mmCIF file of C-alpha atoms in Angstrom:
data_model
loop_
_atom_site.group_PDB
_atom_site.id
_atom_site.type_symbol
_atom_site.label_atom_id
_atom_site.label_comp_id
_atom_site.label_asym_id
_atom_site.label_seq_id
_atom_site.Cartn_x
_atom_site.Cartn_y
_atom_site.Cartn_z
ATOM 1 C CA UNK A 1 28.960 9.587 -19.751
ATOM 2 C CA UNK A 2 28.108 13.115 -20.572
ATOM 3 C CA UNK A 3 28.702 15.739 -17.905
ATOM 4 C CA UNK A 4 26.434 18.773 -17.042
ATOM 5 C CA UNK A 5 25.741 20.641 -20.262
ATOM 6 C CA UNK A 6 25.141 24.380 -20.189
ATOM 7 C CA UNK A 7 24.337 26.817 -22.934
ATOM 8 C CA UNK A 8 25.227 29.286 -24.083
ATOM 9 C CA UNK A 9 28.858 29.443 -22.901
ATOM 10 C CA UNK A 10 29.017 33.206 -23.459
ATOM 11 C CA UNK A 11 26.316 35.955 -23.635
ATOM 12 C CA UNK A 12 26.582 39.637 -24.133
ATOM 13 C CA UNK A 13 23.421 41.758 -23.762
ATOM 14 C CA UNK A 14 22.412 45.369 -23.155
ATOM 15 C CA UNK A 15 20.953 46.268 -19.817
ATOM 16 C CA UNK A 16 17.205 45.895 -19.524
ATOM 17 C CA UNK A 17 17.169 43.066 -21.982
ATOM 18 C CA UNK A 18 16.124 39.597 -20.943
ATOM 19 C CA UNK A 19 18.442 36.542 -21.021
ATOM 20 C CA UNK A 20 18.007 32.883 -20.435
ATOM 21 C CA UNK A 21 20.411 30.127 -19.644
ATOM 22 C CA UNK A 22 19.850 26.388 -20.143
ATOM 23 C CA UNK A 23 21.153 23.423 -18.208
ATOM 24 C CA UNK A 24 20.965 19.708 -18.928
ATOM 25 C CA UNK A 25 21.988 17.694 -15.756
ATOM 26 C CA UNK A 26 23.644 14.333 -15.764
ATOM 27 C CA UNK A 27 21.195 11.569 -16.668
ATOM 28 C CA UNK A 28 19.461 10.236 -13.602
ATOM 29 C CA UNK A 29 20.498 13.174 -11.262
ATOM 30 C CA UNK A 30 17.436 14.241 -9.383
ATOM 31 C CA UNK A 31 18.933 17.262 -7.732
ATOM 32 C CA UNK A 32 19.900 20.412 -9.782
ATOM 33 C CA UNK A 33 21.537 23.550 -8.536
ATOM 34 C CA UNK A 34 21.973 27.070 -10.021
ATOM 35 C CA UNK A 35 24.906 29.125 -8.654
ATOM 36 C CA UNK A 36 26.097 32.625 -9.316
ATOM 37 C CA UNK A 37 29.909 33.145 -9.385
ATOM 38 C CA UNK A 38 31.130 36.812 -9.392
ATOM 39 C CA UNK A 39 34.633 37.547 -10.468
ATOM 40 C CA UNK A 40 37.132 36.628 -7.872
ATOM 41 C CA UNK A 41 34.549 34.943 -5.613
ATOM 42 C CA UNK A 42 33.287 31.437 -4.949
ATOM 43 C CA UNK A 43 29.954 30.189 -6.241
ATOM 44 C CA UNK A 44 26.798 31.160 -4.317
ATOM 45 C CA UNK A 45 23.691 29.066 -4.470
ATOM 46 C CA UNK A 46 20.664 30.717 -6.248
ATOM 47 C CA UNK A 47 18.156 27.798 -6.340
ATOM 48 C CA UNK A 48 18.030 24.066 -5.774
ATOM 49 C CA UNK A 49 15.643 21.623 -7.292
ATOM 50 C CA UNK A 50 14.703 18.147 -6.187
ATOM 51 C CA UNK A 51 13.102 16.756 -9.325
ATOM 52 C CA UNK A 52 10.787 19.452 -10.528
ATOM 53 C CA UNK A 53 10.358 21.082 -7.219
ATOM 54 C CA UNK A 54 12.285 24.174 -6.044
ATOM 55 C CA UNK A 55 13.192 23.314 -2.503
ATOM 56 C CA UNK A 56 15.433 26.328 -1.782
ATOM 57 C CA UNK A 57 15.110 29.517 -3.613
ATOM 58 C CA UNK A 58 15.897 31.767 -0.739
ATOM 59 C CA UNK A 59 18.738 33.417 -2.461
ATOM 60 C CA UNK A 60 17.119 33.950 -5.760
ATOM 61 C CA UNK A 61 16.228 37.633 -6.443
ATOM 62 C CA UNK A 62 12.688 36.938 -7.401
ATOM 63 C CA UNK A 63 11.924 40.525 -8.756
ATOM 64 C CA UNK A 64 14.081 39.758 -11.809
ATOM 65 C CA UNK A 65 15.134 36.123 -11.694
ATOM 66 C CA UNK A 66 13.060 33.153 -12.415
ATOM 67 C CA UNK A 67 13.761 29.443 -12.912
ATOM 68 C CA UNK A 68 12.002 26.341 -13.994
ATOM 69 C CA UNK A 69 12.722 22.651 -14.239
ATOM 70 C CA UNK A 70 9.895 21.113 -16.255
ATOM 71 C CA UNK A 71 9.624 17.307 -16.146
ATOM 72 C CA UNK A 72 12.424 17.177 -13.560
ATOM 73 C CA UNK A 73 15.285 17.180 -16.095
ATOM 74 C CA UNK A 74 16.379 20.229 -17.995
ATOM 75 C CA UNK A 75 16.235 23.621 -16.272
ATOM 76 C CA UNK A 76 16.219 27.225 -17.492
ATOM 77 C CA UNK A 77 17.236 30.284 -15.417
ATOM 78 C CA UNK A 78 15.918 33.678 -16.701
ATOM 79 C CA UNK A 79 16.724 37.310 -15.955
ATOM 80 C CA UNK A 80 14.361 39.997 -16.916
ATOM 81 C CA UNK A 81 15.418 42.660 -17.057
ATOM 82 C CA UNK A 82 19.055 42.322 -16.803
ATOM 83 C CA UNK A 83 21.155 44.937 -14.818
ATOM 84 C CA UNK A 84 24.835 45.720 -15.133
ATOM 85 C CA UNK A 85 25.477 44.015 -11.770
ATOM 86 C CA UNK A 86 24.238 40.659 -13.217
ATOM 87 C CA UNK A 87 27.452 40.294 -15.125
ATOM 88 C CA UNK A 88 28.937 37.056 -13.779
ATOM 89 C CA UNK A 89 29.294 33.325 -14.392
ATOM 90 C CA UNK A 90 26.128 31.235 -13.897
ATOM 91 C CA UNK A 91 26.937 27.589 -12.956
ATOM 92 C CA UNK A 92 24.760 24.619 -13.091
ATOM 93 C CA UNK A 93 25.358 21.610 -11.013
ATOM 94 C CA UNK A 94 23.605 18.180 -10.437
ATOM 95 C CA UNK A 95 23.803 15.350 -8.033
ATOM 96 C CA UNK A 96 22.148 11.945 -7.618
ATOM 97 C CA UNK A 97 20.687 12.856 -4.244
ATOM 98 C CA UNK A 98 21.006 16.023 -2.174
ATOM 99 C CA UNK A 99 24.395 16.998 -0.749
ATOM 100 C CA UNK A 100 23.236 16.143 2.816
ATOM 101 C CA UNK A 101 23.813 12.621 1.869
ATOM 102 C CA UNK A 102 27.352 13.710 0.740
ATOM 103 C CA UNK A 103 26.639 13.032 -2.789
ATOM 104 C CA UNK A 104 29.062 14.800 -5.031
ATOM 105 C CA UNK A 105 27.854 17.774 -6.989
ATOM 106 C CA UNK A 106 28.925 17.729 -10.644
ATOM 107 C CA UNK A 107 29.322 21.196 -12.267
ATOM 108 C CA UNK A 108 28.818 22.350 -15.734
ATOM 109 C CA UNK A 109 31.369 24.737 -17.384
ATOM 110 C CA UNK A 110 29.140 27.801 -16.715
ATOM 111 C CA UNK A 111 27.653 30.598 -18.812
ATOM 112 C CA UNK A 112 29.585 33.849 -18.700
ATOM 113 C CA UNK A 113 27.235 36.850 -18.950
ATOM 114 C CA UNK A 114 28.253 40.328 -19.727
ATOM 115 C CA UNK A 115 25.628 43.087 -19.449
ATOM 116 C CA UNK A 116 26.469 46.403 -21.112
ATOM 117 C CA UNK B 1 26.487 32.279 9.638
ATOM 118 C CA UNK B 2 28.725 29.561 8.171
ATOM 119 C CA UNK B 3 31.615 30.726 6.206
ATOM 120 C CA UNK B 4 34.938 29.595 4.625
ATOM 121 C CA UNK B 5 38.109 31.701 4.422
ATOM 122 C CA UNK B 6 40.962 30.850 1.910
ATOM 123 C CA UNK B 7 44.417 32.362 1.522
ATOM 124 C CA UNK B 8 44.604 34.904 -1.269
ATOM 125 C CA UNK B 9 46.302 34.043 -4.489
ATOM 126 C CA UNK B 10 47.934 33.680 -6.749
ATOM 127 C CA UNK B 11 50.296 31.092 -5.378
ATOM 128 C CA UNK B 12 53.227 30.787 -7.677
ATOM 129 C CA UNK B 13 55.475 27.691 -7.448
ATOM 130 C CA UNK B 14 58.079 25.986 -9.517
ATOM 131 C CA UNK B 15 57.399 22.398 -10.565
ATOM 132 C CA UNK B 16 58.145 19.709 -7.849
ATOM 133 C CA UNK B 17 57.672 22.350 -5.059
ATOM 134 C CA UNK B 18 55.593 21.700 -1.997
ATOM 135 C CA UNK B 19 52.091 23.150 -1.972
ATOM 136 C CA UNK B 20 49.932 24.419 0.910
ATOM 137 C CA UNK B 21 46.681 26.325 0.432
ATOM 138 C CA UNK B 22 45.182 27.433 3.709
ATOM 139 C CA UNK B 23 41.498 26.990 4.448
ATOM 140 C CA UNK B 24 39.638 27.871 7.791
ATOM 141 C CA UNK B 25 36.020 27.691 8.368
ATOM 142 C CA UNK B 26 33.212 28.928 10.718
ATOM 143 C CA UNK B 27 30.244 26.667 11.267
ATOM 144 C CA UNK B 28 27.835 25.547 13.850
ATOM 145 C CA UNK B 29 27.643 21.725 14.376
ATOM 146 C CA UNK B 30 29.757 19.372 12.362
ATOM 147 C CA UNK B 31 30.143 20.329 8.696
ATOM 148 C CA UNK B 32 31.544 18.202 5.922
ATOM 149 C CA UNK B 33 34.539 19.877 4.207
ATOM 150 C CA UNK B 34 35.426 19.770 0.439
ATOM 151 C CA UNK B 35 38.136 20.941 -1.915
ATOM 152 C CA UNK B 36 37.049 21.679 -5.521
ATOM 153 C CA UNK B 37 39.252 22.485 -8.413
ATOM 154 C CA UNK B 38 38.534 24.496 -11.540
ATOM 155 C CA UNK B 39 40.890 24.031 -14.506
ATOM 156 C CA UNK B 40 40.903 26.673 -17.136
ATOM 157 C CA UNK B 41 37.736 26.452 -19.285
ATOM 158 C CA UNK B 42 36.214 23.793 -17.272
ATOM 159 C CA UNK B 43 33.692 23.266 -14.500
ATOM 160 C CA UNK B 44 34.373 22.801 -10.945
ATOM 161 C CA UNK B 45 35.337 19.268 -10.009
ATOM 162 C CA UNK B 46 35.477 17.647 -6.631
ATOM 163 C CA UNK B 47 39.103 17.073 -5.623
ATOM 164 C CA UNK B 48 38.571 15.554 -2.146
ATOM 165 C CA UNK B 49 36.392 15.583 0.850
ATOM 166 C CA UNK B 50 36.253 14.761 4.674
ATOM 167 C CA UNK B 51 33.150 14.227 6.645
ATOM 168 C CA UNK B 52 34.349 14.260 10.339
ATOM 169 C CA UNK B 53 37.094 15.389 12.553
ATOM 170 C CA UNK B 54 40.545 13.903 11.903
ATOM 171 C CA UNK B 55 39.430 12.489 8.465
ATOM 172 C CA UNK B 56 42.002 12.843 5.724
ATOM 173 C CA UNK B 57 40.759 13.294 2.187
ATOM 174 C CA UNK B 58 43.190 12.465 -0.594
ATOM 175 C CA UNK B 59 43.182 12.366 -4.379
ATOM 176 C CA UNK B 60 45.685 12.851 -7.164
ATOM 177 C CA UNK B 61 48.485 13.314 -4.650
ATOM 178 C CA UNK B 62 46.625 16.141 -2.799
ATOM 179 C CA UNK B 63 45.696 15.738 0.805
ATOM 180 C CA UNK B 64 43.654 17.630 3.392
ATOM 181 C CA UNK B 65 42.947 16.817 7.054
ATOM 182 C CA UNK B 66 39.804 17.866 8.949
ATOM 183 C CA UNK B 67 41.058 19.672 12.031
ATOM 184 C CA UNK B 68 38.232 20.619 14.311
ATOM 185 C CA UNK B 69 40.464 22.108 16.995
ATOM 186 C CA UNK B 70 41.851 24.672 14.587
ATOM 187 C CA UNK B 71 38.706 24.737 12.282
ATOM 188 C CA UNK B 72 40.939 24.148 9.289
ATOM 189 C CA UNK B 73 41.178 22.127 6.119
ATOM 190 C CA UNK B 74 44.486 23.007 4.458
ATOM 191 C CA UNK B 75 45.293 21.570 1.137
ATOM 192 C CA UNK B 76 48.719 20.042 0.582
ATOM 193 C CA UNK B 77 50.610 18.352 -2.147
ATOM 194 C CA UNK B 78 54.176 17.182 -1.855
ATOM 195 C CA UNK B 79 55.319 17.907 -5.433
ATOM 196 C CA UNK B 80 53.179 20.067 -7.812
ATOM 197 C CA UNK B 81 53.156 19.709 -11.571
ATOM 198 C CA UNK B 82 52.405 22.272 -14.303
ATOM 199 C CA UNK B 83 49.185 20.454 -14.852
ATOM 200 C CA UNK B 84 47.985 21.387 -11.347
ATOM 201 C CA UNK B 85 47.735 24.973 -12.354
ATOM 202 C CA UNK B 86 44.028 25.851 -11.603
ATOM 203 C CA UNK B 87 41.838 27.641 -9.085
ATOM 204 C CA UNK B 88 41.114 25.721 -5.799
ATOM 205 C CA UNK B 89 37.961 26.252 -3.815
ATOM 206 C CA UNK B 90 37.445 25.192 -0.235
ATOM 207 C CA UNK B 91 33.836 24.643 0.734
ATOM 208 C CA UNK B 92 31.712 23.266 3.509
ATOM 209 C CA UNK B 93 28.290 21.602 3.800
ATOM 210 C CA UNK B 94 26.332 21.727 7.008
ATOM 211 C CA UNK B 95 23.081 19.929 7.726
ATOM 212 C CA UNK B 96 21.386 21.627 4.798
ATOM 213 C CA UNK B 97 22.002 20.878 1.185
ATOM 214 C CA UNK B 98 23.954 24.025 0.565
ATOM 215 C CA UNK B 99 27.602 24.137 -0.359
ATOM 216 C CA UNK B 100 29.268 27.318 0.931
ATOM 217 C CA UNK B 101 32.541 28.179 -0.976
ATOM 218 C CA UNK B 102 35.565 30.189 -0.174
ATOM 219 C CA UNK B 103 36.773 32.817 -2.694
ATOM 220 C CA UNK B 104 39.169 30.482 -4.367
ATOM 221 C CA UNK B 105 42.961 30.383 -4.554
ATOM 222 C CA UNK B 106 44.745 30.526 -7.985
ATOM 223 C CA UNK B 107 47.779 28.157 -8.290
ATOM 224 C CA UNK B 108 50.235 28.794 -10.974
ATOM 225 C CA UNK B 109 52.996 26.241 -11.505
ATOM 226 C CA UNK B 110 55.932 26.999 -13.759
ATOM 227 C CA UNK B 111 58.392 24.415 -15.229
#
């Protein structure tokens, strides 16, 4: 069974440019998460989807970040415009049901973003 | 708010040495506790979990016991291998669906 797929694995852009990350969760997983991981830190939740509905986006900086999960499968996270401080690893994870039910979250390898 | 504190790394050990990585938490209510591992170039993987006080999670020779009285969930392994070299993250989940992670501890095991 394929795991969580993310692309690209690496991205280098100049500040003020837009950037998008793509995530394909494990087949059948209804819940999808986007995390931000700064260097030397643990992941921090940006947004959580249950099917196509964003049920927790309280940590998403909505002035420049946006996300969508059309048809409740793949998801895209966008930054426009990117700032130097956005340099980090962006992780996608999925689970069959929300973690409240103690369902394991499965993580993708992440997209490492460098903003110059 | 809820938080997780881990010992700073790197932790450097020789093969077959005993491993302890400390983790303490602050939370209201009764959180579930997790250890995730991140091998080089790979995504985070769940290593073990415990859902209530005195539960012991175990996997691949690693163990951690949920200690409510000391708010701790220390990770232990009796004999580490070079292949255990990775970054280990302690995390908690309260009554929401949010995982709150510690900062991670890098383990380096040398032959």
